[in-house]
CSV table of C-alpha atoms and ligand atoms in Angstrom, one decimal:
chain,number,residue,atom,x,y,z
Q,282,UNK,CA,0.0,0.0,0.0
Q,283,UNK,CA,1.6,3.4,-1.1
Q,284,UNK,CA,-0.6,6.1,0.2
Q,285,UNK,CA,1.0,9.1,2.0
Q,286,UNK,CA,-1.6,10.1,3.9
Q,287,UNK,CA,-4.9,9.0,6.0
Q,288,UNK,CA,-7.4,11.4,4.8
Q,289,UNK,CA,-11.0,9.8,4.1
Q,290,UNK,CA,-11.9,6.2,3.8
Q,291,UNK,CA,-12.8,7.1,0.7
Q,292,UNK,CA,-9.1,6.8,-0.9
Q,293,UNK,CA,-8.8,3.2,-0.3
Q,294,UNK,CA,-9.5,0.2,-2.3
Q,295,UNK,CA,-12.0,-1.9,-0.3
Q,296,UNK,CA,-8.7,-4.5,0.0
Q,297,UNK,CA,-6.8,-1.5,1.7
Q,298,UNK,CA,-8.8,-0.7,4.3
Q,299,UNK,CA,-9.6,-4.7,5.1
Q,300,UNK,CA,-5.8,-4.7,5.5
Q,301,UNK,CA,-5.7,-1.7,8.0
Q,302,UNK,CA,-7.8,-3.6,10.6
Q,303,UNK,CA,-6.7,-6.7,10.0
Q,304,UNK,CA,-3.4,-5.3,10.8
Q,305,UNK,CA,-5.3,-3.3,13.7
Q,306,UNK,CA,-6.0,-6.9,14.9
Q,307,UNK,CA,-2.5,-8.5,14.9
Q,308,UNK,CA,-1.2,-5.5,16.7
Q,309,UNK,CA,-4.0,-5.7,19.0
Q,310,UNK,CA,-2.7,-9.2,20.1
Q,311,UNK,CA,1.0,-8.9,19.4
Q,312,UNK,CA,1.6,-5.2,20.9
Q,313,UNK,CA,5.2,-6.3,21.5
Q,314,UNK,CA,6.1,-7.3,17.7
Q,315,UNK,CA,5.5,-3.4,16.7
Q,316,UNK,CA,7.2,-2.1,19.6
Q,317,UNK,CA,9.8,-0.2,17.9
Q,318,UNK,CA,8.3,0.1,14.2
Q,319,UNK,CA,8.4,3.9,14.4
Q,320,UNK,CA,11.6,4.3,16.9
Q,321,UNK,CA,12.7,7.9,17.1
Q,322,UNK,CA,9.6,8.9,14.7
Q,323,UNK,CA,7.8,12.5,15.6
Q,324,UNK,CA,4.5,12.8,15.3
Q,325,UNK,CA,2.4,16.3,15.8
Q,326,UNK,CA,-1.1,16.7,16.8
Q,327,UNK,CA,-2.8,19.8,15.7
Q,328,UNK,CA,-5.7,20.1,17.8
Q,329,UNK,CA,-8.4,22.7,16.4
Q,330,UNK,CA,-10.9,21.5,18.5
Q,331,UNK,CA,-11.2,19.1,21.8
Q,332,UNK,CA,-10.7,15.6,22.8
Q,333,UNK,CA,-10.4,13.1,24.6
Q,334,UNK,CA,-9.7,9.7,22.9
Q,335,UNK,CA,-8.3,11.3,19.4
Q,336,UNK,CA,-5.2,12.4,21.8
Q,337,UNK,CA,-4.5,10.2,24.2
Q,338,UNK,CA,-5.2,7.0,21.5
Q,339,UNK,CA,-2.3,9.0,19.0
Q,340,UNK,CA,-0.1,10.1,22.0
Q,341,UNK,CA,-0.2,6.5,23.7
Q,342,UNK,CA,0.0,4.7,20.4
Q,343,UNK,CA,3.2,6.5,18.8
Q,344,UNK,CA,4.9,5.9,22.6
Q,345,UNK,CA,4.3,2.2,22.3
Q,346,UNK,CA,5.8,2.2,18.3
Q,347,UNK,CA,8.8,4.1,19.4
Q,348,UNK,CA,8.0,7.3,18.5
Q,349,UNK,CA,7.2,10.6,20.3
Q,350,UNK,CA,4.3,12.8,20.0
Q,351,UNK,CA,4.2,16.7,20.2
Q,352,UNK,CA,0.9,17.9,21.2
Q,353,UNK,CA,0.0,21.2,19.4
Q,354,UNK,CA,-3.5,23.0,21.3
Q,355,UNK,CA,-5.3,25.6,19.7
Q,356,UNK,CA,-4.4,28.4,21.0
Q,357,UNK,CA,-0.9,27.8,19.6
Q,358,UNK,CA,-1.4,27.3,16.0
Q,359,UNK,CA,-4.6,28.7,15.4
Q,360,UNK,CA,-4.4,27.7,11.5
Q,361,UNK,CA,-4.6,30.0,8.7
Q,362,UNK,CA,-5.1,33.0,11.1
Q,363,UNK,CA,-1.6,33.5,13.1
Q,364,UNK,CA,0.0,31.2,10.3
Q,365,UNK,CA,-1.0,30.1,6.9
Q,366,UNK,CA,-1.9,26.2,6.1
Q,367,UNK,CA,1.3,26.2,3.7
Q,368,UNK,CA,3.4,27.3,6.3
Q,369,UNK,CA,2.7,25.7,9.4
Q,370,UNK,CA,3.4,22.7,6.3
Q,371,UNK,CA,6.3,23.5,5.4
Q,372,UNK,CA,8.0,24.3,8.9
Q,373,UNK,CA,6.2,21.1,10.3
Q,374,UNK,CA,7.7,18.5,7.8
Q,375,UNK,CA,11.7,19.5,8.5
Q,376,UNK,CA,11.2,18.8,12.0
Q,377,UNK,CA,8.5,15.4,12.5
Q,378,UNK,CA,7.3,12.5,10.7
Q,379,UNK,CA,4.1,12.8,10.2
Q,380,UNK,CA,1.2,15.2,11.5
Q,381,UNK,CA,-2.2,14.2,13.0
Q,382,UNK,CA,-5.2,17.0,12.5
Q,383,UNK,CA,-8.4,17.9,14.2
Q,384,UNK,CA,-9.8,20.7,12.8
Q,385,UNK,CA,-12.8,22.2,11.3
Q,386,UNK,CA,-13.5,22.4,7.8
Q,387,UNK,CA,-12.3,19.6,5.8
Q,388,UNK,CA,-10.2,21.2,2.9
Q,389,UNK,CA,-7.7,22.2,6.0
Q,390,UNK,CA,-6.3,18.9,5.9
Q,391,UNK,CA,-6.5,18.5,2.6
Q,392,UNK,CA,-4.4,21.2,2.0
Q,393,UNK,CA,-2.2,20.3,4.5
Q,394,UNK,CA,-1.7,17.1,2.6
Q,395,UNK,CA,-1.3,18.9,-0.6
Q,396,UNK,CA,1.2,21.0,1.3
Q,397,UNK,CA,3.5,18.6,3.3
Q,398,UNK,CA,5.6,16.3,2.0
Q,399,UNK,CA,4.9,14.1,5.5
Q,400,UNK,CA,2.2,12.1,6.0
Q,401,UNK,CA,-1.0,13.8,7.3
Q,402,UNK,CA,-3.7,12.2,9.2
Q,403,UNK,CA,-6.9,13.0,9.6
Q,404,UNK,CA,-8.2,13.2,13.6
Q,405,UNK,CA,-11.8,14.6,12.8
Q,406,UNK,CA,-13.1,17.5,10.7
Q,407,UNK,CA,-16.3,18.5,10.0
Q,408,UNK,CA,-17.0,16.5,7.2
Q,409,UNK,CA,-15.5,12.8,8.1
Q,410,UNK,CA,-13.7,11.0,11.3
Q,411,UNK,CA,-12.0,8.0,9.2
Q,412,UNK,CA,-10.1,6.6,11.9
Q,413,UNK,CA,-13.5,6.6,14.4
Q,414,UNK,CA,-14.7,4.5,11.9
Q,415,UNK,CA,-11.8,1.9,11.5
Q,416,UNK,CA,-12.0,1.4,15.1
Q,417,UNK,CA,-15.9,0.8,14.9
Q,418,UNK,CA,-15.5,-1.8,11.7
Q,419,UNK,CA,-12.6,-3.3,14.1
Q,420,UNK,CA,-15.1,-3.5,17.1
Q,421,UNK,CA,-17.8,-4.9,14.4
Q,422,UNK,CA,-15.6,-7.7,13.4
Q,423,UNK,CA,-14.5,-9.0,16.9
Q,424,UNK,CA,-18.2,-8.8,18.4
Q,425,UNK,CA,-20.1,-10.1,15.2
Q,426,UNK,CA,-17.2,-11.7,13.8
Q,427,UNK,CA,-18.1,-10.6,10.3
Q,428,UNK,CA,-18.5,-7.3,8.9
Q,429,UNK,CA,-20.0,-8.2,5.3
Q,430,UNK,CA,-23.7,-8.6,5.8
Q,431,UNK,CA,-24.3,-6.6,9.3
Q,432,UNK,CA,-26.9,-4.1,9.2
Q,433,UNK,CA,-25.3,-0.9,10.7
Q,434,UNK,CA,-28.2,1.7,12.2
Q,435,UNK,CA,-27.0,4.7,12.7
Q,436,UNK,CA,-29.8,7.0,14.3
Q,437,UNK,CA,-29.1,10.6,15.1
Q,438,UNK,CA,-27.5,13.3,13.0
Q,439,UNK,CA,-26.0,13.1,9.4
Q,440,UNK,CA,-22.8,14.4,10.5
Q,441,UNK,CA,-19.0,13.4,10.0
Q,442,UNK,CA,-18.9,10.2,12.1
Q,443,UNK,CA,-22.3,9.5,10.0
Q,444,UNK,CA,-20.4,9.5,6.9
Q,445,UNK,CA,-17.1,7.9,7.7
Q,446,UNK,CA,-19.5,4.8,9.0
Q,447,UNK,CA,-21.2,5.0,6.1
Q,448,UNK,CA,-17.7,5.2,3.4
Q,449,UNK,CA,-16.2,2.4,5.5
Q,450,UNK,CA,-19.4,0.2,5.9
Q,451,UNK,CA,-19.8,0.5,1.6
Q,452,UNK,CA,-15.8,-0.9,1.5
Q,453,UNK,CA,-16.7,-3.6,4.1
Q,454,UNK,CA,-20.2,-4.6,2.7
Q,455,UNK,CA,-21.9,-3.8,5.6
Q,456,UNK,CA,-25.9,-2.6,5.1
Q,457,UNK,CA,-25.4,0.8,6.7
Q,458,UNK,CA,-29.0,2.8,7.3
Q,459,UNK,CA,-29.0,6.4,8.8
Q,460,UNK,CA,-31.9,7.3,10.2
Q,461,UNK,CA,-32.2,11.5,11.0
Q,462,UNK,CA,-34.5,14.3,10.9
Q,463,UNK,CA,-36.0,15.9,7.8
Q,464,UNK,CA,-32.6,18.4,6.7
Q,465,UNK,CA,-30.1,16.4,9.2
Q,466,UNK,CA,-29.4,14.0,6.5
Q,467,UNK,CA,-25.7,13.2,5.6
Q,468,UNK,CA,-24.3,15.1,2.6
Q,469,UNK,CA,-25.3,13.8,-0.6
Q,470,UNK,CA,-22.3,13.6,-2.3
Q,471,UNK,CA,-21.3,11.0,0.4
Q,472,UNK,CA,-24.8,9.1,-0.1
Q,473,UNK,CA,-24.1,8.6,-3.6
Q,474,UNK,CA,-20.9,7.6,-3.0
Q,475,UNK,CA,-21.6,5.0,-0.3
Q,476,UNK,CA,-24.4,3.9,-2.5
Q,477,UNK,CA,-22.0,3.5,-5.7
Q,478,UNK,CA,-19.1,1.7,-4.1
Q,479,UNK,CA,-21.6,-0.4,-1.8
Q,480,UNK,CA,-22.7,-2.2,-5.3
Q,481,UNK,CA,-18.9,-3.9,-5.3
Q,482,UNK,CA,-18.8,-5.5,-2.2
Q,483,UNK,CA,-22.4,-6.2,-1.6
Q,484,UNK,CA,-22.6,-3.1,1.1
Q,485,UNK,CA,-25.5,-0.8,0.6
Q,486,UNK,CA,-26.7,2.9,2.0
Q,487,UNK,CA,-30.3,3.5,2.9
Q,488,UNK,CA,-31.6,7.2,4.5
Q,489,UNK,CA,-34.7,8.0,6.2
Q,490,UNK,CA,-36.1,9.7,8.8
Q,491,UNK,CA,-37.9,6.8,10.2
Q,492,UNK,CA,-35.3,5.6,13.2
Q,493,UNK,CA,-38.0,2.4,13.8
Q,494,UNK,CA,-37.3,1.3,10.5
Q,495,UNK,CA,-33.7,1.6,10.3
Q,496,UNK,CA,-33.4,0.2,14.0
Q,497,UNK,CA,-35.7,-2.5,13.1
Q,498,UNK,CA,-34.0,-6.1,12.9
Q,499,UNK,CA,-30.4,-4.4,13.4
Q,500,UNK,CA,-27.2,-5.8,14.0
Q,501,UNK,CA,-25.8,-2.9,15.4
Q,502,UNK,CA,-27.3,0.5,16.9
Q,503,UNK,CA,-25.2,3.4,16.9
Q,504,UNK,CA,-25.5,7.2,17.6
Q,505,UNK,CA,-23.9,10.4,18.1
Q,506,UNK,CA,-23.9,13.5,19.6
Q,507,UNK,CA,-26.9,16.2,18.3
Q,508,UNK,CA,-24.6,19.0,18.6
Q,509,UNK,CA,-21.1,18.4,17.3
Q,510,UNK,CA,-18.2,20.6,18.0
Q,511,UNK,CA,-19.1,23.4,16.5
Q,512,UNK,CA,-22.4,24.2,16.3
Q,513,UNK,CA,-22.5,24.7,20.0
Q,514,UNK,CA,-25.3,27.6,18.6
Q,515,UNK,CA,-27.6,25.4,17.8
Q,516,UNK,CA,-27.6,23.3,20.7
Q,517,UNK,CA,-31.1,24.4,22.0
Q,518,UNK,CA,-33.0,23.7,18.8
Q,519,UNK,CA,-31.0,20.4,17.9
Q,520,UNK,CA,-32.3,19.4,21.3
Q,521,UNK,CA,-36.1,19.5,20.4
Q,522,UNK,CA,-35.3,18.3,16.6
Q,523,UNK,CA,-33.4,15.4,17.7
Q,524,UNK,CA,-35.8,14.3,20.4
Q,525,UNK,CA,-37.4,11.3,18.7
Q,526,UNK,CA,-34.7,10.3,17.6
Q,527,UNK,CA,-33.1,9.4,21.4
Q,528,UNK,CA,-31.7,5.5,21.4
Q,529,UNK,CA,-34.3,4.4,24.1
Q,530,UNK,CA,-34.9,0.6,25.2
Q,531,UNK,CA,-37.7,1.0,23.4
Q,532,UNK,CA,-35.8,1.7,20.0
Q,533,UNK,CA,-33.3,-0.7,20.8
Q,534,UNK,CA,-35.4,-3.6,21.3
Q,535,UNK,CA,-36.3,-3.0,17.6
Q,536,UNK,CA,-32.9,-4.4,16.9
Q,537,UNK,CA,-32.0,-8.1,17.0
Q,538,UNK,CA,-31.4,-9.6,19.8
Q,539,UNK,CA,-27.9,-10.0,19.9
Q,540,UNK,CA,-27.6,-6.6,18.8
Q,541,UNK,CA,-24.8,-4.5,19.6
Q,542,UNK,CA,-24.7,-0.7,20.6
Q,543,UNK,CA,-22.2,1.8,19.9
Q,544,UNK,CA,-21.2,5.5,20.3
Q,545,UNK,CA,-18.2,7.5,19.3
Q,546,UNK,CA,-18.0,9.0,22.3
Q,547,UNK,CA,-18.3,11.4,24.3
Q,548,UNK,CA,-22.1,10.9,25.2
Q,549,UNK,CA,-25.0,12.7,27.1
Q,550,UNK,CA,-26.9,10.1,28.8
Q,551,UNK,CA,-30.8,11.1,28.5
Q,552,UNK,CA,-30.1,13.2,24.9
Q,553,UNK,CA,-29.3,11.2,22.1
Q,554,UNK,CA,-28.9,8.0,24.3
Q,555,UNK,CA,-30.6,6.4,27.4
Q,556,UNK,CA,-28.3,5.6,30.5
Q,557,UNK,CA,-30.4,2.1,30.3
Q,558,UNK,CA,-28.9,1.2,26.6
Q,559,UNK,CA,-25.4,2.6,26.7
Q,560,UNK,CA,-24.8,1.2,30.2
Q,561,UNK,CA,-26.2,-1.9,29.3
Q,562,UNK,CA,-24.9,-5.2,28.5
Q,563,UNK,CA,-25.3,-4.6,24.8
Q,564,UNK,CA,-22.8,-1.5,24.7
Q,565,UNK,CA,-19.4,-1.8,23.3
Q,566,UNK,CA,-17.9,1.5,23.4
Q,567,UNK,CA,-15.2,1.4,25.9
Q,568,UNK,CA,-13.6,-1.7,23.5
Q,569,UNK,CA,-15.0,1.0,21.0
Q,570,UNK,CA,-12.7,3.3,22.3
Q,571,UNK,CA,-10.0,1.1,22.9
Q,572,UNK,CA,-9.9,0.0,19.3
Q,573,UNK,CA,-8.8,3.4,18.5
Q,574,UNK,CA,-5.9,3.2,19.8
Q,575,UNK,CA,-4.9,-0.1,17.9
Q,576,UNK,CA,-6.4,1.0,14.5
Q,577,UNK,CA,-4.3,4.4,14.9
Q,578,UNK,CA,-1.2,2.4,15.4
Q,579,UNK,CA,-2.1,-0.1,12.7
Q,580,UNK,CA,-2.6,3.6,10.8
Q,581,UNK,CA,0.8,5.2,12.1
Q,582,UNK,CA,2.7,2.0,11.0
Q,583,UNK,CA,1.6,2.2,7.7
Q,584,UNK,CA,1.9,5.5,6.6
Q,585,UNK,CA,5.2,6.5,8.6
Q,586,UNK,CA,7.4,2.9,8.0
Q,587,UNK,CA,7.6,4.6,4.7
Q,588,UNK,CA,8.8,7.7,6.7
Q,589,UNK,CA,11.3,5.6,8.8
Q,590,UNK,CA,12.9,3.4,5.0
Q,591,UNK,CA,13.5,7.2,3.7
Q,592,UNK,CA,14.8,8.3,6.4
Q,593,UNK,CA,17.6,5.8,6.7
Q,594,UNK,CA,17.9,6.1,2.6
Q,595,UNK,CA,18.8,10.1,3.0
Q,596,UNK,CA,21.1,8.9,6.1
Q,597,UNK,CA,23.1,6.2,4.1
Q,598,UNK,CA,23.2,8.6,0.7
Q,599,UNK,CA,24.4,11.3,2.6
Q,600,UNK,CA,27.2,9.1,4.5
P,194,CP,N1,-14.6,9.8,19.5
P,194,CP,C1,-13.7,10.8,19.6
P,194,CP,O1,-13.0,11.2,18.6
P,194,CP,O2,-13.4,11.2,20.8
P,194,CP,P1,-12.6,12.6,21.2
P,194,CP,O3,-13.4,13.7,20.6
P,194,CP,O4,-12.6,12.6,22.7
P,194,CP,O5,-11.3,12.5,20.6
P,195,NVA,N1,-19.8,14.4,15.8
P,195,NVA,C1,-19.0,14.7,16.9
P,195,NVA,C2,-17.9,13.6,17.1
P,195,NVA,C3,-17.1,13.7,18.3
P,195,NVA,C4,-16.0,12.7,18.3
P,195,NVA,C5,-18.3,16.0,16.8
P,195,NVA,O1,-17.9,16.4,15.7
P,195,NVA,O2,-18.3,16.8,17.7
């Protein structure tokens, strides 16, 4: 795989991204076989907005290859106002290895790509969260066993985890349905997308506004927050919007009975889920959120071992 940068699932061939998480899994059980895959690697994390998992998962993650991490907040960056995209790109790639970005709009890290001649991944904008959605397709596959086949509900807003689920679920054939209010649907570009790329590999993209009949016979439940970072202005309205849309027992039991339920994280217990389904026996998202941290790596390895091989190339030319 020769791909610089982890940008949107989008980019892969459907083999690709079955590779990252298979890869996700054999780190997951042999942590001590990658231990020094990145050794003396740098990577920066340029965070635009908050987090919790996105950091610690990268800043753990790199540790455990070798490498060291260099966390950048917002108020010391603040891209494209104290300092141009193209230059915080061009100062960044002479000093690390790679760069990990949370930001807001997604043509930020898409320039930054363009920009840096280092690999650039993609920590959540407000378009797409790829490597949320390799750790849910990882937590998929070691709870169901199978990804190909599973129908994915995911019941809430038609926001950027919505549409990474929804790109990684069409390369995974998994039957993803989004269920969210009238106007809250997911952009269309990525619907048509997920619907295209679903015909190869037998995955599929449904929208409605009706959560009981995405819910209905589900293999997995999943929702998000109603107001993501950002649209803290709207929180009020989103609130009565969203409201019959909340992933109740009563929604979940819609679902099959081995059904799973999941959440990015973080959540509000009585908004967009019920304390009674997310702390139930059904949730998976604290392995959820521990498969970030193995997908990243999985991530990190392949993007920056390329990093590391020119590297020691420029070293031995130069000697
Ligand atoms: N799910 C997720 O990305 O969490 P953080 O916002 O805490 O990083
Ligand atoms: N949709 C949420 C995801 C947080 C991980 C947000 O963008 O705030």
């Amino acid at each position: 795989m020769v791909r610089n940068d982890f940008l949107s699932i989008r980019d892969f061939t459907p083999q690709e991204i079955r590779e990252f998480i298979e890869l996700a899994r054999l780190i997951k059980s042999n942590p001590g076989l990658f231990a020094g895959s990145l050794r003396g690697q740098t990577l920066a994390l340029i965070f635009e907005k908050p987090s919790l998992r996105t950091r610690v998962s990268f800043d753990v993650g790199i540790h455990q290859l070798g490498g060291f991490s260099l966390y950048l907040s917002p108020a010391e960056i603040n891209l494209g106002k104290r300092e141009s995209v193209y230059d915080v790109a061009k100062n960044l790639e002479r000093m690390v290895q790679g760069i990990m970005i949370r930001t807001f709009a997604h043509e930020i890290v898409e320039q930054m790509a363009e920009y840096a001649s280092i690999p650039i991944i993609n920590g959540l904008t407000d378009y797409s969260h790829p490597c949320q959605a390799m750790a849910d397709y990882l937590t998929m596959l070691e709870v169901k066993g199978e990804v190909a086949g599973l129908k994915v509900a995911f019941i809430g807003d038609g926001n950027n985890v919505a549409h990474s689920l929804m790109f990684a679920g069409a390369q995974l054939g998994a039957n993803v349905w989004v269920a969210t209010p009238p106007k809250y649907e997911p952009d269309a570009a990525a619907i048509r997308w997920a619907t295209e790329h679903g015909q190869s590999t037998g995955g599929s993209c449904t929208i409605t506004n009706d959560p009981v009949e995405a819910a209905h016979n589900a293999d997995v439940i999943y929702t998000d927050a109603w107001t993501s970072m950002g649209q803290e202005a709207e929180k009020a309205e989103r609130e009565k919007i969203f409201r019959p849309y909340q992933v109740n027992t009563e929604l979940f039991h819609l679902a099959k009975q081995d059904a799973i339920f999941m959440h990015c994280l973080p959540a509000h217990r009585g908004e967009e889920v019920a304390p009674d389904v997310i702390d139930s026996v059904h949730s998976v998202v604290f392995q959820q959120a521990e498969n970030r941290l193995h997908a990243q790596k999985a991530i990190m390895v392949e993007l920056m071992k390329h990093e590391v091989a020119e590297g020691l190339r420029m070293r031995v030319a130069s000697s």
